[in-house]
mmCIF file of C-alpha atoms and ligand atoms in Angstrom:
data_model
loop_
_atom_site.group_PDB
_atom_site.id
_atom_site.type_symbol
_atom_site.label_atom_id
_atom_site.label_comp_id
_atom_site.label_asym_id
_atom_site.label_seq_id
_atom_site.Cartn_x
_atom_site.Cartn_y
_atom_site.Cartn_z
ATOM 1 C CA MET A 1 122.591 219.706 260.655
ATOM 2 C CA ASN A 2 119.595 220.743 262.654
ATOM 3 C CA ILE A 3 117.149 223.587 261.981
ATOM 4 C CA HIS A 4 114.421 225.232 264.058
ATOM 5 C CA GLU A 5 110.800 224.084 264.108
ATOM 6 C CA PHE A 6 109.579 227.246 262.313
ATOM 7 C CA GLN A 7 112.110 226.628 259.535
ATOM 8 C CA ALA A 8 111.230 222.933 259.317
ATOM 9 C CA LYS A 9 107.570 223.886 258.925
ATOM 10 C CA GLN A 10 108.447 226.190 256.020
ATOM 11 C CA VAL A 11 110.256 223.325 254.282
ATOM 12 C CA LEU A 12 107.340 220.949 254.928
ATOM 13 C CA ASP A 13 104.827 223.517 253.692
ATOM 14 C CA HIS A 14 106.812 223.767 250.457
ATOM 15 C CA PHE A 15 106.363 220.004 249.986
ATOM 16 C CA GLY A 16 102.630 220.159 250.677
ATOM 17 C CA VAL A 17 102.669 218.827 254.252
ATOM 18 C CA PRO A 18 99.926 220.636 256.235
ATOM 19 C CA VAL A 19 101.279 222.812 259.075
ATOM 20 C CA PRO A 20 99.651 225.544 261.200
ATOM 21 C CA ARG A 21 99.998 229.170 260.124
ATOM 22 C CA GLY A 22 102.699 230.896 262.135
ATOM 23 C CA SER A 23 105.699 233.231 262.210
ATOM 24 C CA MET A 24 108.920 233.600 264.121
ATOM 25 C CA THR A 25 109.788 236.604 266.267
ATOM 26 C CA GLU A 26 112.652 237.558 268.552
ATOM 27 C CA SER A 27 110.744 239.968 270.813
ATOM 28 C CA VAL A 28 107.730 240.002 273.117
ATOM 29 C CA GLU A 29 106.401 243.016 271.230
ATOM 30 C CA GLY A 30 106.677 241.059 267.965
ATOM 31 C CA ALA A 31 104.870 238.106 269.515
ATOM 32 C CA LYS A 32 101.995 240.366 270.591
ATOM 33 C CA ILE A 33 101.639 241.817 267.100
ATOM 34 C CA LEU A 34 101.593 238.346 265.532
ATOM 35 C CA ALA A 35 99.115 237.033 268.103
ATOM 36 C CA LYS A 36 96.829 240.044 267.674
ATOM 37 C CA LYS A 37 96.726 239.498 263.933
ATOM 38 C CA MET A 38 95.819 235.837 264.426
ATOM 39 C CA PHE A 39 93.033 236.601 266.895
ATOM 40 C CA ASP A 40 91.743 239.348 264.587
ATOM 41 C CA ASP A 41 91.685 236.781 261.772
ATOM 42 C CA GLY A 42 89.457 234.540 263.872
ATOM 43 C CA ALA A 43 91.903 232.188 265.627
ATOM 44 C CA LYS A 44 90.386 230.660 268.784
ATOM 45 C CA ALA A 45 93.813 230.083 270.330
ATOM 46 C CA VAL A 46 97.396 231.075 269.674
ATOM 47 C CA VAL A 47 100.382 228.943 270.644
ATOM 48 C CA VAL A 48 103.677 230.489 271.735
ATOM 49 C CA LYS A 49 106.584 228.087 271.271
ATOM 50 C CA ALA A 50 110.246 228.325 272.264
ATOM 51 C CA GLN A 51 112.526 227.804 269.279
ATOM 52 C CA ILE A 52 115.559 225.828 270.390
ATOM 53 C CA HIS A 53 117.257 222.860 268.794
ATOM 54 C CA ALA A 54 115.792 220.381 271.279
ATOM 55 C CA GLY A 55 112.521 218.615 271.928
ATOM 56 C CA GLY A 56 110.707 218.117 275.209
ATOM 57 C CA ARG A 57 109.821 221.826 275.285
ATOM 58 C CA GLY A 58 106.170 221.274 276.152
ATOM 59 C CA LYS A 59 106.876 219.609 279.480
ATOM 60 C CA ALA A 60 109.545 222.185 280.332
ATOM 61 C CA GLY A 61 107.101 225.104 279.902
ATOM 62 C CA GLY A 62 108.346 226.135 276.471
ATOM 63 C CA VAL A 63 104.993 225.674 274.651
ATOM 64 C CA LYS A 64 101.932 227.619 275.768
ATOM 65 C CA VAL A 65 98.443 227.493 274.307
ATOM 66 C CA CYS A 66 96.812 230.915 274.858
ATOM 67 C CA LYS A 67 93.122 231.747 274.572
ATOM 68 C CA ASP A 68 93.492 235.523 274.416
ATOM 69 C CA LEU A 69 95.952 238.250 273.526
ATOM 70 C CA LYS A 70 96.803 239.101 277.124
ATOM 71 C CA ARG A 71 97.858 235.531 277.868
ATOM 72 C CA ALA A 72 99.813 235.289 274.604
ATOM 73 C CA GLY A 73 101.828 238.378 275.616
ATOM 74 C CA GLU A 74 102.478 236.923 279.074
ATOM 75 C CA ALA A 75 103.533 233.573 277.596
ATOM 76 C CA ALA A 76 105.971 235.302 275.240
ATOM 77 C CA GLY A 77 107.427 237.254 278.183
ATOM 78 C CA ASP A 78 107.754 234.051 280.216
ATOM 79 C CA ILE A 79 109.425 231.966 277.542
ATOM 80 C CA LEU A 80 111.700 234.441 275.760
ATOM 81 C CA GLY A 81 115.060 234.771 277.496
ATOM 82 C CA LYS A 82 114.409 231.760 279.676
ATOM 83 C CA THR A 83 116.855 228.850 279.837
ATOM 84 C CA LEU A 84 114.863 225.734 279.046
ATOM 85 C CA VAL A 85 116.118 222.456 280.479
ATOM 86 C CA THR A 86 114.646 219.396 278.753
ATOM 87 C CA PRO A 87 115.832 215.783 278.504
ATOM 88 C CA GLN A 88 117.331 216.758 275.122
ATOM 89 C CA THR A 89 119.207 219.950 276.098
ATOM 90 C CA GLY A 90 121.560 218.476 278.668
ATOM 91 C CA PRO A 91 121.711 219.826 282.241
ATOM 92 C CA GLY A 92 122.882 223.296 281.126
ATOM 93 C CA GLY A 93 119.665 223.907 279.173
ATOM 94 C CA LYS A 94 119.251 226.244 276.214
ATOM 95 C CA LEU A 95 118.571 229.967 276.179
ATOM 96 C CA VAL A 96 115.440 230.863 274.212
ATOM 97 C CA LYS A 97 116.147 233.657 271.709
ATOM 98 C CA LYS A 98 113.369 232.984 269.229
ATOM 99 C CA LEU A 99 109.641 232.299 269.469
ATOM 100 C CA LEU A 100 107.209 230.739 267.043
ATOM 101 C CA VAL A 101 103.729 232.215 267.312
ATOM 102 C CA GLU A 102 101.264 229.957 265.564
ATOM 103 C CA GLU A 103 97.578 229.271 265.286
ATOM 104 C CA GLY A 104 96.179 226.923 267.937
ATOM 105 C CA THR A 105 94.659 223.717 266.647
ATOM 106 C CA ALA A 106 91.676 221.937 268.219
ATOM 107 C CA ILE A 107 93.162 218.483 268.750
ATOM 108 C CA ALA A 108 91.116 215.263 268.651
ATOM 109 C CA ARG A 109 94.123 212.955 268.934
ATOM 110 C CA GLU A 110 97.933 213.046 268.691
ATOM 111 C CA MET A 111 100.032 210.572 266.685
ATOM 112 C CA TYR A 112 103.734 209.998 266.090
ATOM 113 C CA VAL A 113 105.442 209.852 262.667
ATOM 114 C CA SER A 114 109.099 209.852 261.726
ATOM 115 C CA VAL A 115 111.282 208.940 258.777
ATOM 116 C CA ILE A 116 114.853 207.831 259.415
ATOM 117 C CA LEU A 117 117.494 205.817 257.640
ATOM 118 C CA ASP A 118 117.470 202.224 258.851
ATOM 119 C CA ARG A 119 121.147 201.354 258.498
ATOM 120 C CA VAL A 120 120.572 197.661 259.214
ATOM 121 C CA VAL A 121 118.604 197.183 255.978
ATOM 122 C CA SER A 122 120.012 200.255 254.158
ATOM 123 C CA LYS A 123 116.542 201.669 253.547
ATOM 124 C CA PRO A 124 114.508 204.607 254.788
ATOM 125 C CA ALA A 125 112.047 203.572 257.483
ATOM 126 C CA ILE A 126 108.775 205.265 258.369
ATOM 127 C CA ILE A 127 107.907 204.821 262.038
ATOM 128 C CA VAL A 128 104.395 205.558 263.272
ATOM 129 C CA SER A 129 102.360 205.210 266.439
ATOM 130 C CA GLN A 130 98.867 206.106 267.549
ATOM 131 C CA ALA A 131 100.344 206.877 270.949
ATOM 132 C CA GLY A 132 102.022 210.138 269.847
ATOM 133 C CA GLY A 133 102.628 213.355 271.752
ATOM 134 C CA MET A 134 104.850 214.143 274.631
ATOM 135 C CA GLU A 135 105.075 210.585 276.013
ATOM 136 C CA ILE A 136 106.525 208.832 272.968
ATOM 137 C CA GLU A 137 109.824 207.924 274.688
ATOM 138 C CA GLU A 138 107.800 206.224 277.425
ATOM 139 C CA VAL A 139 105.739 204.327 274.801
ATOM 140 C CA ALA A 140 108.928 203.099 273.125
ATOM 141 C CA ARG A 141 110.218 201.840 276.458
ATOM 142 C CA LYS A 142 107.097 200.254 277.895
ATOM 143 C CA THR A 143 104.813 199.306 274.992
ATOM 144 C CA PRO A 144 106.989 199.032 271.876
ATOM 145 C CA GLU A 145 104.240 196.963 270.188
ATOM 146 C CA LYS A 146 102.353 200.256 269.742
ATOM 147 C CA ILE A 147 105.010 201.391 267.284
ATOM 148 C CA VAL A 148 104.844 200.252 263.640
ATOM 149 C CA THR A 149 107.780 200.457 261.209
ATOM 150 C CA VAL A 150 107.478 200.368 257.406
ATOM 151 C CA ARG A 151 110.724 200.144 255.417
ATOM 152 C CA VAL A 152 110.703 201.720 251.980
ATOM 153 C CA ASP A 153 112.700 200.607 248.960
ATOM 154 C CA PRO A 154 114.492 203.810 247.902
ATOM 155 C CA VAL A 155 114.204 202.926 244.204
ATOM 156 C CA ALA A 156 110.578 201.751 244.114
ATOM 157 C CA GLY A 157 109.490 204.488 246.544
ATOM 158 C CA LEU A 158 106.510 204.435 248.849
ATOM 159 C CA ARG A 159 103.906 201.974 247.451
ATOM 160 C CA ASP A 160 100.116 202.040 247.765
ATOM 161 C CA TYR A 161 100.006 198.951 249.980
ATOM 162 C CA GLN A 162 102.485 200.648 252.333
ATOM 163 C CA LEU A 163 100.311 203.774 252.491
ATOM 164 C CA ARG A 164 97.379 201.531 253.467
ATOM 165 C CA GLU A 165 99.540 199.857 256.086
ATOM 166 C CA LEU A 166 100.563 203.232 257.552
ATOM 167 C CA ASN A 167 96.990 204.567 257.517
ATOM 168 C CA SER A 168 95.753 201.431 259.178
ATOM 169 C CA ALA A 169 98.483 201.595 261.844
ATOM 170 C CA LEU A 170 97.304 205.121 262.681
ATOM 171 C CA GLY A 171 93.595 204.242 262.501
ATOM 172 C CA LEU A 172 92.991 206.653 259.606
ATOM 173 C CA SER A 173 90.007 205.769 257.419
ATOM 174 C CA GLY A 174 87.667 207.465 254.932
ATOM 175 C CA GLY A 175 88.574 211.079 254.239
ATOM 176 C CA LEU A 176 91.411 210.923 256.769
ATOM 177 C CA ALA A 177 92.982 207.974 254.922
ATOM 178 C CA LYS A 178 93.038 210.065 251.754
ATOM 179 C CA GLN A 179 94.776 212.883 253.640
ATOM 180 C CA GLY A 180 97.063 210.301 255.258
ATOM 181 C CA GLY A 181 98.164 208.964 251.882
ATOM 182 C CA GLU A 182 99.070 212.444 250.641
ATOM 183 C CA PHE A 183 100.745 213.286 253.920
ATOM 184 C CA PHE A 184 103.023 210.233 253.839
ATOM 185 C CA LEU A 185 103.942 210.725 250.179
ATOM 186 C CA ASN A 186 104.817 214.377 250.746
ATOM 187 C CA LEU A 187 106.706 213.676 253.958
ATOM 188 C CA PHE A 188 108.691 210.919 252.302
ATOM 189 C CA GLN A 189 109.472 213.156 249.355
ATOM 190 C CA THR A 190 110.782 215.804 251.776
ATOM 191 C CA PHE A 191 113.038 213.214 253.390
ATOM 192 C CA MET A 192 114.456 211.996 250.079
ATOM 193 C CA GLU A 193 114.775 215.253 248.145
ATOM 194 C CA MET A 194 116.207 217.251 251.011
ATOM 195 C CA ASP A 195 118.749 214.582 252.001
ATOM 196 C CA CYS A 196 117.380 214.427 255.515
ATOM 197 C CA SER A 197 118.817 212.089 258.094
ATOM 198 C CA GLN A 198 115.631 212.402 260.130
ATOM 199 C CA VAL A 199 112.154 213.855 259.792
ATOM 200 C CA GLU A 200 110.004 213.717 262.919
ATOM 201 C CA ILE A 201 106.430 214.886 263.301
ATOM 202 C CA ASN A 202 105.367 214.518 266.912
ATOM 203 C CA PRO A 203 102.555 215.123 267.136
ATOM 204 C CA LEU A 204 100.777 214.688 263.841
ATOM 205 C CA VAL A 205 97.208 215.410 264.875
ATOM 206 C CA VAL A 206 93.681 214.648 263.791
ATOM 207 C CA THR A 207 91.779 217.886 264.398
ATOM 208 C CA GLU A 208 88.271 218.063 265.785
ATOM 209 C CA ASP A 209 87.041 218.862 262.279
ATOM 210 C CA GLU A 210 88.757 215.742 260.874
ATOM 211 C CA ASN A 211 91.873 217.150 259.271
ATOM 212 C CA LEU A 212 95.480 216.045 259.528
ATOM 213 C CA ILE A 213 98.063 218.638 260.515
ATOM 214 C CA ALA A 214 101.709 218.508 261.656
ATOM 215 C CA LEU A 215 101.905 220.382 264.974
ATOM 216 C CA ASP A 216 105.595 219.805 265.603
ATOM 217 C CA ALA A 217 108.405 219.294 263.115
ATOM 218 C CA LYS A 218 112.008 218.259 263.477
ATOM 219 C CA LEU A 219 114.233 218.052 260.422
ATOM 220 C CA ASN A 220 117.829 216.855 260.471
ATOM 221 C CA PHE A 221 120.021 217.018 257.396
ATOM 222 C CA ASP A 222 122.916 214.880 256.288
ATOM 223 C CA ASP A 223 125.911 217.242 256.539
ATOM 224 C CA THR A 224 127.711 215.551 253.674
ATOM 225 C CA ALA A 225 124.825 216.450 251.318
ATOM 226 C CA LEU A 226 124.499 220.088 252.415
ATOM 227 C CA PHE A 227 126.487 221.269 249.402
ATOM 228 C CA ARG A 228 123.376 220.393 247.381
ATOM 229 C CA HIS A 229 121.122 222.526 249.612
ATOM 230 C CA GLN A 230 122.640 225.966 250.074
ATOM 231 C CA ASP A 231 119.234 227.318 251.165
ATOM 232 C CA ILE A 232 119.244 224.849 254.070
ATOM 233 C CA ALA A 233 122.921 225.433 254.907
ATOM 234 C CA ASP A 234 122.026 229.156 255.240
ATOM 235 C CA LEU A 235 119.555 228.290 258.018
ATOM 236 C CA ARG A 236 122.334 227.119 260.325
ATOM 237 C CA ASP A 237 121.985 228.787 263.743
ATOM 238 C CA LEU A 238 125.388 228.874 265.439
ATOM 239 C CA ASP A 239 123.725 230.053 268.676
ATOM 240 C CA GLU A 240 122.317 226.564 268.999
ATOM 241 C CA GLU A 241 125.599 224.761 268.588
ATOM 242 C CA ASP A 242 128.387 224.131 271.045
ATOM 243 C CA PRO A 243 131.011 226.891 270.550
ATOM 244 C CA LEU A 244 133.890 224.401 270.747
ATOM 245 C CA GLU A 245 132.261 222.216 268.088
ATOM 246 C CA VAL A 246 131.804 225.258 265.846
ATOM 247 C CA GLU A 247 135.473 226.189 266.349
ATOM 248 C CA ALA A 248 136.588 222.596 265.597
ATOM 249 C CA GLY A 249 134.466 222.584 262.441
ATOM 250 C CA LYS A 250 136.564 225.487 261.071
ATOM 251 C CA PHE A 251 139.600 223.189 261.011
ATOM 252 C CA ASN A 252 137.777 220.106 259.686
ATOM 253 C CA LEU A 253 138.201 218.319 262.997
ATOM 254 C CA ASN A 254 135.654 215.697 264.024
ATOM 255 C CA TYR A 255 135.017 216.969 267.534
ATOM 256 C CA ILE A 256 131.979 216.295 269.682
ATOM 257 C CA LYS A 257 131.778 217.622 273.206
ATOM 258 C CA LEU A 258 130.708 215.155 275.900
ATOM 259 C CA ASP A 259 130.019 215.368 279.627
ATOM 260 C CA GLY A 260 133.134 213.738 281.171
ATOM 261 C CA ASN A 261 136.497 215.211 282.179
ATOM 262 C CA VAL A 262 139.076 213.299 280.107
ATOM 263 C CA GLY A 263 140.033 215.209 276.991
ATOM 264 C CA CYS A 264 141.069 212.755 274.319
ATOM 265 C CA MET A 265 142.845 213.195 271.035
ATOM 266 C CA VAL A 266 142.904 210.201 268.731
ATOM 267 C CA ASN A 267 143.354 209.591 265.004
ATOM 268 C CA GLY A 268 140.742 207.507 263.253
ATOM 269 C CA ALA A 269 137.096 207.251 264.320
ATOM 270 C CA GLY A 270 137.369 203.560 265.209
ATOM 271 C CA LEU A 271 140.369 204.079 267.456
ATOM 272 C CA ALA A 272 138.620 207.103 268.987
ATOM 273 C CA MET A 273 135.561 204.996 269.832
ATOM 274 C CA ALA A 274 137.731 202.230 271.278
ATOM 275 C CA THR A 275 139.680 204.774 273.329
ATOM 276 C CA MET A 276 136.481 206.224 274.744
ATOM 277 C CA ASP A 277 135.398 202.711 275.687
ATOM 278 C CA MET A 278 138.706 202.125 277.402
ATOM 279 C CA ILE A 279 138.431 205.400 279.313
ATOM 280 C CA GLN A 280 135.028 204.287 280.601
ATOM 281 C CA THR A 281 136.260 200.776 281.352
ATOM 282 C CA VAL A 282 138.771 202.144 283.850
ATOM 283 C CA GLY A 283 136.026 204.265 285.424
ATOM 284 C CA LEU A 284 136.704 207.661 283.829
ATOM 285 C CA MET A 285 134.466 209.610 281.445
ATOM 286 C CA PRO A 286 135.523 211.207 278.137
ATOM 287 C CA ALA A 287 135.053 214.985 277.804
ATOM 288 C CA ASN A 288 134.948 214.734 274.035
ATOM 289 C CA PHE A 289 135.199 212.640 270.943
ATOM 290 C CA LEU A 290 138.021 213.886 268.774
ATOM 291 C CA ASP A 291 139.223 212.244 265.607
ATOM 292 C CA VAL A 292 141.943 214.397 264.091
ATOM 293 C CA GLY A 293 141.733 212.314 260.934
ATOM 294 C CA GLY A 294 144.245 210.240 259.041
ATOM 295 C CA GLY A 295 146.228 212.947 257.342
ATOM 296 C CA ALA A 296 146.172 215.682 259.976
ATOM 297 C CA SER A 297 148.707 218.480 259.546
ATOM 298 C CA GLN A 298 150.724 219.992 262.350
ATOM 299 C CA GLU A 299 148.385 222.990 262.297
ATOM 300 C CA MET A 300 145.337 220.751 262.728
ATOM 301 C CA ILE A 301 146.965 218.988 265.680
ATOM 302 C CA GLU A 302 147.772 222.360 267.245
ATOM 303 C CA ASN A 303 144.179 223.532 266.896
ATOM 304 C CA ALA A 304 142.772 220.227 268.104
ATOM 305 C CA PHE A 305 144.917 220.377 271.207
ATOM 306 C CA ARG A 306 143.973 223.983 271.891
ATOM 307 C CA ILE A 307 140.242 223.274 271.476
ATOM 308 C CA LEU A 308 140.430 220.178 273.624
ATOM 309 C CA LEU A 309 142.109 222.114 276.446
ATOM 310 C CA SER A 310 139.760 225.072 276.267
ATOM 311 C CA ASP A 311 136.997 222.866 277.645
ATOM 312 C CA GLU A 312 136.896 223.830 281.332
ATOM 313 C CA ASN A 313 135.742 220.355 282.312
ATOM 314 C CA VAL A 314 138.960 218.731 281.124
ATOM 315 C CA LYS A 315 140.975 217.491 284.117
ATOM 316 C CA GLY A 316 143.257 215.091 282.264
ATOM 317 C CA VAL A 317 144.354 214.474 278.675
ATOM 318 C CA LEU A 318 144.835 211.204 276.857
ATOM 319 C CA ILE A 319 146.520 211.186 273.475
ATOM 320 C CA ASN A 320 146.278 207.903 271.625
ATOM 321 C CA ILE A 321 147.796 207.939 268.159
ATOM 322 C CA PHE A 322 148.510 205.131 265.784
ATOM 323 C CA GLY A 323 150.737 206.711 263.169
ATOM 324 C CA GLY A 324 149.749 205.507 259.746
ATOM 325 C CA ILE A 325 149.289 208.324 257.286
ATOM 326 C CA LEU A 326 149.594 210.761 260.192
ATOM 327 C CA ARG A 327 153.230 210.478 261.213
ATOM 328 C CA CYS A 328 154.149 210.470 264.900
ATOM 329 C CA ASP A 329 156.706 213.277 264.460
ATOM 330 C CA VAL A 330 154.038 215.533 262.922
ATOM 331 C CA LEU A 331 151.806 214.841 265.875
ATOM 332 C CA ALA A 332 154.593 215.510 268.360
ATOM 333 C CA ASN A 333 155.482 218.809 266.696
ATOM 334 C CA GLY A 334 151.832 219.839 266.773
ATOM 335 C CA ILE A 335 151.495 219.128 270.474
ATOM 336 C CA VAL A 336 154.731 220.882 271.359
ATOM 337 C CA ALA A 337 153.803 223.943 269.288
ATOM 338 C CA ALA A 338 150.360 224.135 270.878
ATOM 339 C CA ALA A 339 151.673 223.572 274.398
ATOM 340 C CA LYS A 340 154.087 226.510 274.001
ATOM 341 C CA ASN A 341 151.162 228.904 273.741
ATOM 342 C CA LEU A 342 149.045 227.186 276.347
ATOM 343 C CA ASP A 343 149.468 226.697 280.028
ATOM 344 C CA LEU A 344 149.048 222.935 280.413
ATOM 345 C CA LYS A 345 147.752 222.549 283.954
ATOM 346 C CA VAL A 346 146.325 219.045 283.767
ATOM 347 C CA PRO A 347 148.115 215.688 283.622
ATOM 348 C CA MET A 348 148.655 214.190 280.179
ATOM 349 C CA VAL A 349 149.280 210.613 279.088
ATOM 350 C CA ILE A 350 150.534 209.863 275.589
ATOM 351 C CA ARG A 351 150.567 206.602 273.688
ATOM 352 C CA LEU A 352 152.259 206.674 270.297
ATOM 353 C CA GLU A 353 152.838 203.856 267.844
ATOM 354 C CA GLY A 354 153.538 203.553 264.140
ATOM 355 C CA THR A 355 155.294 205.587 261.485
ATOM 356 C CA ASN A 356 158.212 207.665 262.800
ATOM 357 C CA VAL A 357 157.414 206.746 266.389
ATOM 358 C CA GLU A 358 161.034 207.131 267.506
ATOM 359 C CA GLN A 359 161.284 210.681 266.154
ATOM 360 C CA GLY A 360 157.913 211.488 267.714
ATOM 361 C CA ARG A 361 158.994 210.241 271.118
ATOM 362 C CA GLN A 362 162.253 212.150 270.883
ATOM 363 C CA ILE A 363 160.525 215.422 270.008
ATOM 364 C CA LEU A 364 158.221 215.016 272.984
ATOM 365 C CA ALA A 365 161.044 213.981 275.344
ATOM 366 C CA GLU A 366 163.146 217.016 274.375
ATOM 367 C CA SER A 367 160.236 219.451 274.593
ATOM 368 C CA GLY A 368 160.312 219.853 278.339
ATOM 369 C CA LEU A 369 156.602 219.070 278.462
ATOM 370 C CA ASP A 370 155.334 217.211 281.490
ATOM 371 C CA PHE A 371 153.577 213.994 280.468
ATOM 372 C CA THR A 372 153.470 210.238 281.034
ATOM 373 C CA VAL A 373 154.220 207.702 278.324
ATOM 374 C CA ALA A 374 152.034 204.608 277.976
ATOM 375 C CA LYS A 375 152.707 201.285 276.249
ATOM 376 C CA ASN A 376 149.224 200.552 274.897
ATOM 377 C CA PHE A 377 145.890 202.192 275.288
ATOM 378 C CA LYS A 378 144.703 200.147 278.230
ATOM 379 C CA ASP A 379 147.914 201.150 279.985
ATOM 380 C CA ALA A 380 147.269 204.755 278.920
ATOM 381 C CA ALA A 381 143.802 204.842 280.457
ATOM 382 C CA GLU A 382 145.018 203.208 283.673
ATOM 383 C CA LYS A 383 147.983 205.552 284.003
ATOM 384 C CA LEU A 384 145.761 208.568 283.425
ATOM 385 C CA LYS A 385 143.381 207.381 286.114
ATOM 386 C CA LYS A 386 146.285 207.124 288.523
ATOM 387 C CA VAL A 387 147.741 210.571 287.786
ATOM 388 C CA MET A 388 144.290 212.196 287.837
ATOM 389 C CA LYS A 389 143.689 210.788 291.300
ATOM 390 C CA ASN A 390 146.821 212.477 292.556
HETATM 391 P P1 LIG B 401 107.857 219.450 272.174
HETATM 392 O O1 LIG B 401 107.839 218.177 271.390
HETATM 393 O O2 LIG B 401 109.180 220.103 272.156
HETATM 394 O O3 LIG B 401 107.319 219.278 273.561
HETATM 395 P P2 LIG B 401 105.548 220.299 270.562
HETATM 396 O O4 LIG B 401 105.600 221.227 269.416
HETATM 397 O O5 LIG B 401 105.341 218.860 270.231
HETATM 398 O O6 LIG B 401 106.882 220.514 271.439
HETATM 399 O O7 LIG B 401 104.404 220.790 271.532
HETATM 400 C C1 LIG B 401 104.043 220.102 272.702
HETATM 401 C C2 LIG B 401 102.537 219.906 272.739
HETATM 402 O O8 LIG B 401 101.886 221.177 272.646
HETATM 403 C C3 LIG B 401 101.992 219.084 271.578
HETATM 404 O O9 LIG B 401 102.044 217.710 271.868
HETATM 405 C C4 LIG B 401 100.574 219.613 271.478
HETATM 406 O O10 LIG B 401 99.727 218.962 272.397
HETATM 407 C C5 LIG B 401 100.695 221.081 271.904
HETATM 408 N N1 LIG B 401 100.770 221.961 270.725
HETATM 409 C C6 LIG B 401 101.862 222.279 270.014
HETATM 410 N N2 LIG B 401 101.570 223.076 268.973
HETATM 411 C C7 LIG B 401 100.236 223.282 269.006
HETATM 412 C C8 LIG B 401 99.290 224.007 268.202
HETATM 413 N N3 LIG B 401 99.673 224.709 267.132
HETATM 414 N N4 LIG B 401 97.975 223.966 268.568
HETATM 415 C C9 LIG B 401 97.575 223.268 269.654
HETATM 416 N N5 LIG B 401 98.411 222.567 270.454
HETATM 417 C C10 LIG B 401 99.723 222.561 270.149
HETATM 418 MG MG1 LIG B 402 106.848 217.397 269.840
#
């Protein structure tokens, strides 16, 4: 699960990671009041930042550093209600409903820091670079040697020699090295205690008066551990999530919306991945990932089918089921029940194998539904391509 920058900064502040003073508002009037208070308190600049669950806001005009109250008000008016399109939002962009108004920092240099789980070595990894800021993707592509990775033993924790290594990679010495050590310990503690799947600070900055401060913050949480963090679960912002994914979540379906036009329904994540590969191999693009799970009930199948079809981009449907625990007759009944209430306007190809396959095929054949049967999943993808062309 993802949270907003202003929320991430509250969590980091709780763990002793330095962040700028700031507050969230949902109105231009609110932004002006917050900015006025900051200027009155002696701030030299105020930054107005779009709060959406995506990075790349700066380049898209969603972050504005303002030197006076008038400009802060204008920036708030510009950004609030605007649809920001960044490399991370997808082409549709995201509507800005919330703003963070925070104190402007005098920046000497910008660095990159993140903590993720390195699945190859089964350890958390801290990734740092002196070349932080808005070009980090470019740095990773063109000069990956500027990025340093330190893997941390989860039992031993972050050791002194690793703190020195991280400080040295970021060129932090003297008083800044001391701050760096505390920063990394606190950031790592946040990652571990909060069951994060990712913590990203880009940029972490050295200020003109030689202090370290986290100017941006992205926290991702492991969904399977959210039951231990009700306070975090409460921060979920459904406005930021795809409505179909939210709907699918209600029925415990593993559904992720994608950009293509082939709706696919598969059981088992591995088979779902392989099916998506096959769809692409024949030159089509999947509209979603959907794993209905091993033991899906008829009701789950019905809901999955309904959700899959309510995506306007779907121009063809591929159902690929290997009946193991999920029996083929249960699947067939689910599809028939769902199709009764829906107007199926797009071609559908079905491949069924496994437990009760004969009953499943019979239920489908007697349903009056219009669909094509495929032998295996390569055949399914090819047949779908053919019928979609027509
Ligand atoms: P994004 O990563 O979505 O573009 P950031 O929060 O990283 O958004 O902001 C983009 C840039 O704006 C930063 O790299 C930094 O240069 C500047 N910036 C952000 N917050 C502040 C702040 N509080 N004070 C001064 N500059 C800031
Ligand atoms: Mg950033």
